[in-house]
Each structure stands twice: as structure tokens, then as C-alpha cells.
Amino acid sequence: MSYLLELLGRGLIAHLVGAFDTVFGKDTDETLNDLQHRAAQHPNDTALQVRLGGRYLRAENPAAAKDLFASILAREPGHVPARLGLACASDELGQLDAALDHLRIAQKTEPASPAVLFCLGFCHERRGGEAQAEQYYQDALRISPTLRNAHERLAAMALRADRLDAAIGHYQTLCELDPQHTDLHLSLANLLVKARRFPEAIARFEHALTLEPDNWTAHNDAVSAYEEAGLVREAIEHLHQMIQREPDAADTRLRLGDLYAKIGNDTAATVHYERAVQLCSDYLEANVKLGTQHLRAGRFADAAKWFSRALEINDRLLSAYVGIGVAQHAQGSEKDARASFEMARNIEPNSTLLFSEVARMHLKAAASQEAHRYLNPATPHGAAPPEQRPDLIAQQVDRLKEAIAANSNHADLHYRLGLLYRNRGQVEDAINCFRQATTINPSYMKALIKLGLALGEMDRLDEAVAVFQQALEVRPNYLDLHYQAGLLFAQRQRFEMAVEHFEHAATGNPRNVAFQANLALALQNMGLIDRAQATWQVVSDLSSADSPQGKAARAALAGHRQDQ
């Protein structure tokens, strides 16, 4: 994927109320009805009224919040929390100019509030006043230099305006503020490539790869000795003692999950794999093993979701190695570039395998919760030998072909079909699919990377390098389109109205599926839609109960279970 496009979506906030949590008070266990009842009993308790207004905002009832905050201001005109509440309510109601007016009044009373300054900048940016937005963001940073959202929005604006040094400066600061955040380092590396600062880009890519959790090692001589002696329960006890000393060690949790899986304790294995992922969401091995554990237990839908997450993490590693290779190629280091592209090719099969597993798991989940009876836990990933199970991948290929026939302009469908072809070894077919996906949507970065790797596998290296360069470079008009889409997405009412207007304007097709699909892909590019969930949804949508292929799949599975 292109981290340049993802950079454009960072720092956006869906609701202004999120910037003022301390002003309106955190949500409590108290129900809305209870809070309303107490507020009615104590109409002069301003703090209680403000809490109720904040609850209205979080419950997406801005009209009630606006009335309440207006009543507070009627009796206390200088009350800043109520003024901020009116700003948030006005924004939710689509009244951006009114929100700005309330924020300006609040700023006069609290000129050193970073939250107020950021929200002023954010409102100006959404209404197209970039110069005013930049000034407010800078003012917020002078007061609070660690305000991440302000750095992110300034970097997005700088990238759009091709002021690369400014964008790089903000991401250098962000990396210093959060040195363990891999995505920040990858974003900075991509900015450095775009600025043709190749040695710095290579160093930053390599640094990002060292932060990947799968580079960690968890060695403990005592545990290894117990395992080698066959004393698994003693090894488990020792690991529990380690966790008592270091409860947040993700690698120890992973190892403990492995041991519980080894003795067949599904509940404990799942708990510790889940804890490893909670501690480090980017831990590829933990995501894969959690998916595998669900698979072994016959929880196919859960397995598919975790494999989808692992797929996205693996694609991030791919993009890092491709980025290194492009930078090395630009420097004239052909040998090093080939080695980096080869590393990407070595990692890439994980993505195709994981997506294929997602596709298979969804069919199993759709067929029956009892389908796990034909799984053999002793085989890799808990799958039965190929000769003992129906060809579920072939059935998903048929589903995708059927969907493409109905929606030929759906780039994501071509990409997913290409992944399945890659898994089956049909490289030329995969190349055609990936190329079609990138023809439909030239900013589809994952498809570009997969296309380049497939071309490299066919020894078409010059074509592969050109495609990789295209993946890391983004046309200025695409930067602008994604930037504008991100700002519109942050204003949900306007966004929904714009989408609805386009759909109804589409000649002869008021529900333009291709438009929706490509819009969703643009939002995925910016990280505004969960990519793992989107992968799962694509597969899920192809498994309609009314689909002929879906019926055939379930019939095949049913017949297979009867044969066992």
C-alpha cells in the first residue's frame, strides 16, 4: 500500500467532541435516563448539565445537546464548556460556520487551549481555508509540541502542496514522539523516497523492519529444557511465573499459547494468543496462530477474521521491502535492489496463502458449524489433506468470476481473484487480474505491488521495477482527490449526502456498485476503513446464500461430510 495516501487520512477526527473529553467528562456506567432524571432534579447544577450535554453528543443527538448548552449560556454567557458544547453540536448538525463562531468566542476566553486551536484549524481546513488552518495548527503546536493530530494534519497539507521537507519534518517529530510506531517510520520512509533522499529512506525502512514484533526472540533456557524433556505442564508453570514478573510480554504470551495448544487446551491457548495480539496488534505470528487456533476448533468465521488481519500485516512488510528495493534501484545499487525484491517475493506467498485461507474459511462457516468434523488437527493449519476435502478455492474463484461479470469495474474483485490465482500457481492469470485492478484504479497500491512481484517471478524485472516505482509514487491529482475525500469523510452528513447524490445521478443505476467499491478502496488507502475487515467483507459478500456457487459449495460440503 502507499503510506503517502494513508498519511492524508491521519489526524482527522470524526466528532469535535472527541477533542474535549475532559471538558464534558468521561462516560460513566450511569444510563442516559438516569442522567436526564438527575439533571431535571438539579437544573442549576451546571456541571451536571454539561455532562448530560456531552452524553447527548456521544449518543449522536446533537439537537438535544444544542438546546441544553444554549440554555446554560442563556444564564451564564461566559461559560466556556457550554460554548464548546454548542460548537460541537453545531458541527454535528452540519453548521460549520456556527461551530467556528463558537470556537472563536471560546478561544478569547481560553487562548492557550491546544484543543480549541486544533479544532479551529480543523474547521478551517474542512471549509477550504488552508492558510488559516495551518496557522491554528502551528499555534496549537507552540503550546503543545506533542499534539500528534496537528503534526499529522500539517504533514497532510504539506504533502498535498508538494512541500515535502515540511511533511518530512513533521514525521521526523512524530517518530521521535512515538519511536516504536512502525507505521510512522514507514510513512517517513515513503516521504523520503518521494523526496529522492534515498539513503535516508533505506535506513528508515530498515529501522521500521527491526521494530516488527516477529523479529523478537523469546528464549528461556528453563522452558526449553522442560519442553525437550516432555514436561510441558512444568514449562507452562514456568511461563506463568515469567508473566507474573512481566505481564505485558507479548512473546511470552505467544509461547504460552503454543504450549496450551500442544496439550489441547483450546480455551487457554486462545486466551493467551488474544492477549499477545492485544499487547501488540502488529504481531504477525500471533495473528496467524490465533486464526489457526480458531480453525482447529472449527470456529471458521473467527479464523477468517484473524487471517485477514495477518494478511494486512504481511502486506505492510511487503511494502517495506519493495520500498527499500526502489530506493536502492534509484541509487544504482542493482544487486541490492534485486535482493530486496527477492525478499519481498519470499514473503509474498504468505499473503496469497492467508487470503486463500480466508476464502476457504468463509465457505466452511457458511456451510455448517459442524464442518470441523472433517478437519485433521495434526495437519498444518488444521486442514484435512487435499484429497479428503472439496476444492473450496475453485468455488471461490467461480464466485469472484461471477461477481466480476456483474461488476467488471470493481477493482477489488479483480485483485482478490488474482490472489487466488497466485495461490494456485496460475501466475499469468494473476498478472492479468492485478493489471486489470490497477487499470481501473491506478492508486491501488497493494495490487501494484502484487503485480510487480508476479512480473518479477516471470523474470520480467524491468517491468516489475517500473510497477514498483508506480506503487511508491502517487500522481498529484490522486493526492488531491484522496485529500478531499478524507476531509469529506470527516463530515459524515455531507459525505453521506454526496454519496447518495452521486448514486442517484448515475444513469440507469441508482446504486452504483463500482462507484461504491472504488470509493471504499480510496478510504482503505487512507486507513479510514479497517482493511482487514474490508477483506473479510469482500469474501463474505461473495457468499450470498442465493448464489449458485454458494449452493454448490454447501452441497459439496454436505456430501463430503456424509462420505466421512
CSV table of N, CA and C in Angstrom, one decimal, residues 312-363:
chain,number,residue,atom,x,y,z
A,312,GLU,N,-3.0,-8.3,6.3
A,312,GLU,CA,-2.7,-6.8,6.2
A,312,GLU,C,-1.3,-6.6,6.8
A,313,ILE,N,-1.0,-7.2,7.9
A,313,ILE,CA,0.3,-7.0,8.5
A,313,ILE,C,1.4,-7.5,7.5
A,314,ASN,N,1.2,-8.7,6.9
A,314,ASN,CA,2.2,-9.2,5.9
A,314,ASN,C,2.3,-8.3,4.7
A,315,ASP,N,1.2,-7.7,4.3
A,315,ASP,CA,1.3,-6.7,3.1
A,315,ASP,C,2.2,-5.5,3.5
A,316,ARG,N,2.1,-5.1,4.8
A,316,ARG,CA,2.9,-4.0,5.2
A,316,ARG,C,4.4,-4.3,5.1
A,317,LEU,N,4.8,-5.5,5.5
A,317,LEU,CA,6.2,-6.0,5.4
A,317,LEU,C,6.6,-6.0,3.9
A,318,LEU,N,5.7,-6.4,3.0
A,318,LEU,CA,6.0,-6.4,1.6
A,318,LEU,C,6.3,-5.0,1.1
A,319,SER,N,5.5,-4.1,1.5
A,319,SER,CA,5.7,-2.7,1.0
A,319,SER,C,7.0,-2.1,1.5
A,320,ALA,N,7.4,-2.5,2.7
A,320,ALA,CA,8.7,-2.0,3.2
A,320,ALA,C,9.9,-2.6,2.4
A,321,TYR,N,9.9,-3.9,2.1
A,321,TYR,CA,11.0,-4.4,1.2
A,321,TYR,C,10.9,-3.8,-0.2
A,322,VAL,N,9.7,-3.7,-0.7
A,322,VAL,CA,9.6,-3.0,-2.1
A,322,VAL,C,10.2,-1.6,-2.0
A,323,GLY,N,9.9,-0.9,-1.0
A,323,GLY,CA,10.4,0.5,-0.8
A,323,GLY,C,11.9,0.5,-0.8
A,324,ILE,N,12.5,-0.4,0.0
A,324,ILE,CA,13.9,-0.5,0.0
A,324,ILE,C,14.5,-0.7,-1.4
A,325,GLY,N,13.9,-1.7,-2.1
A,325,GLY,CA,14.4,-2.0,-3.4
A,325,GLY,C,14.3,-0.9,-4.4
A,326,VAL,N,13.2,-0.1,-4.4
A,326,VAL,CA,13.0,1.0,-5.2
A,326,VAL,C,14.1,2.1,-5.0
A,327,ALA,N,14.3,2.3,-3.7
A,327,ALA,CA,15.4,3.3,-3.3
A,327,ALA,C,16.7,2.8,-3.7
A,328,GLN,N,17.0,1.6,-3.6
A,328,GLN,CA,18.3,1.0,-4.0
A,328,GLN,C,18.5,1.1,-5.5
A,329,HIS,N,17.4,0.8,-6.2
A,329,HIS,CA,17.5,0.8,-7.7
A,329,HIS,C,17.7,2.3,-8.1
A,330,ALA,N,17.1,3.2,-7.5
A,330,ALA,CA,17.3,4.6,-7.9
A,330,ALA,C,18.7,5.1,-7.6
A,331,GLN,N,19.4,4.5,-6.6
A,331,GLN,CA,20.8,4.8,-6.3
A,331,GLN,C,21.8,4.1,-7.3
A,332,GLY,N,21.3,3.2,-8.1
A,332,GLY,CA,22.1,2.4,-9.0
A,332,GLY,C,22.7,1.1,-8.3
A,333,SER,N,22.1,0.8,-7.2
A,333,SER,CA,22.6,-0.5,-6.5
A,333,SER,C,21.7,-1.6,-6.9
A,334,GLU,N,21.9,-2.1,-8.2
A,334,GLU,CA,21.1,-3.1,-8.8
A,334,GLU,C,21.1,-4.4,-8.0
A,335,LYS,N,22.3,-4.8,-7.5
A,335,LYS,CA,22.4,-6.1,-6.8
A,335,LYS,C,21.6,-6.1,-5.5
A,336,ASP,N,21.7,-5.0,-4.8
A,336,ASP,CA,21.0,-4.8,-3.5
A,336,ASP,C,19.5,-4.7,-3.8
A,337,ALA,N,19.1,-4.0,-4.9
A,337,ALA,CA,17.7,-3.9,-5.2
A,337,ALA,C,17.1,-5.3,-5.5
A,338,ARG,N,17.8,-6.1,-6.3
A,338,ARG,CA,17.3,-7.4,-6.6
A,338,ARG,C,17.1,-8.2,-5.3
A,339,ALA,N,18.1,-8.1,-4.4
A,339,ALA,CA,18.0,-8.9,-3.1
A,339,ALA,C,16.8,-8.4,-2.3
A,340,SER,N,16.5,-7.1,-2.3
A,340,SER,CA,15.3,-6.6,-1.6
A,340,SER,C,14.0,-7.1,-2.2
A,341,PHE,N,14.0,-7.1,-3.6
A,341,PHE,CA,12.8,-7.5,-4.3
A,341,PHE,C,12.6,-9.0,-4.0
A,342,GLU,N,13.7,-9.8,-4.0
A,342,GLU,CA,13.6,-11.2,-3.7
A,342,GLU,C,13.1,-11.5,-2.3
A,343,MET,N,13.5,-10.6,-1.4
A,343,MET,CA,13.0,-10.8,0.0
A,343,MET,C,11.4,-10.6,0.0
A,344,ALA,N,11.0,-9.6,-0.8
A,344,ALA,CA,9.6,-9.3,-0.9
A,344,ALA,C,8.9,-10.5,-1.5
A,345,ARG,N,9.5,-11.1,-2.5
A,345,ARG,CA,8.9,-12.3,-3.2
A,345,ARG,C,8.8,-13.5,-2.2
A,346,ASN,N,9.8,-13.6,-1.3
A,346,ASN,CA,9.8,-14.7,-0.4
A,346,ASN,C,8.6,-14.5,0.6
A,347,ILE,N,8.3,-13.3,1.0
A,347,ILE,CA,7.2,-13.0,1.9
A,347,ILE,C,5.9,-13.1,1.3
A,348,GLU,N,5.8,-12.7,0.0
A,348,GLU,CA,4.5,-12.5,-0.7
A,348,GLU,C,3.6,-13.8,-0.6
A,349,PRO,N,4.2,-15.0,-0.7
A,349,PRO,CA,3.3,-16.2,-0.7
A,349,PRO,C,2.4,-16.2,0.6
A,350,ASN,N,2.9,-15.6,1.7
A,350,ASN,CA,2.1,-15.6,2.9
A,350,ASN,C,0.8,-14.9,2.7
A,351,SER,N,0.8,-13.8,1.9
A,351,SER,CA,-0.4,-13.0,1.6
A,351,SER,C,-1.4,-13.9,0.8
A,352,THR,N,-0.9,-14.5,-0.2
A,352,THR,CA,-1.8,-15.3,-1.1
A,352,THR,C,-2.4,-16.5,-0.3
A,353,LEU,N,-1.5,-17.1,0.5
A,353,LEU,CA,-2.0,-18.2,1.3
A,353,LEU,C,-3.0,-17.8,2.3
A,354,LEU,N,-2.8,-16.7,3.0
A,354,LEU,CA,-3.7,-16.2,4.0
A,354,LEU,C,-5.0,-15.8,3.4
A,355,PHE,N,-5.0,-15.1,2.2
A,355,PHE,CA,-6.3,-14.8,1.6
A,355,PHE,C,-7.0,-16.0,1.2
A,356,SER,N,-6.3,-17.0,0.7
A,356,SER,CA,-6.9,-18.3,0.3
A,356,SER,C,-7.6,-18.9,1.5
A,357,GLU,N,-6.9,-18.9,2.6
A,357,GLU,CA,-7.4,-19.4,3.9
A,357,GLU,C,-8.7,-18.7,4.3
A,358,VAL,N,-8.7,-17.4,4.1
A,358,VAL,CA,-9.9,-16.6,4.4
A,358,VAL,C,-11.1,-17.0,3.6
A,359,ALA,N,-10.8,-17.2,2.3
A,359,ALA,CA,-11.8,-17.6,1.4
A,359,ALA,C,-12.4,-19.0,1.7
A,360,ARG,N,-11.5,-19.9,2.0
A,360,ARG,CA,-11.9,-21.3,2.4
A,360,ARG,C,-12.7,-21.3,3.7
A,361,MET,N,-12.2,-20.5,4.7
A,361,MET,CA,-12.9,-20.5,6.0
A,361,MET,C,-14.3,-20.0,5.9
A,362,HIS,N,-14.5,-19.0,5.0
A,362,HIS,CA,-15.8,-18.4,4.9
A,362,HIS,C,-16.8,-19.4,4.4
A,363,LEU,N,-16.3,-20.2,3.4
A,363,LEU,CA,-17.2,-21.2,2.8
A,363,LEU,C,-17.5,-22.3,3.9
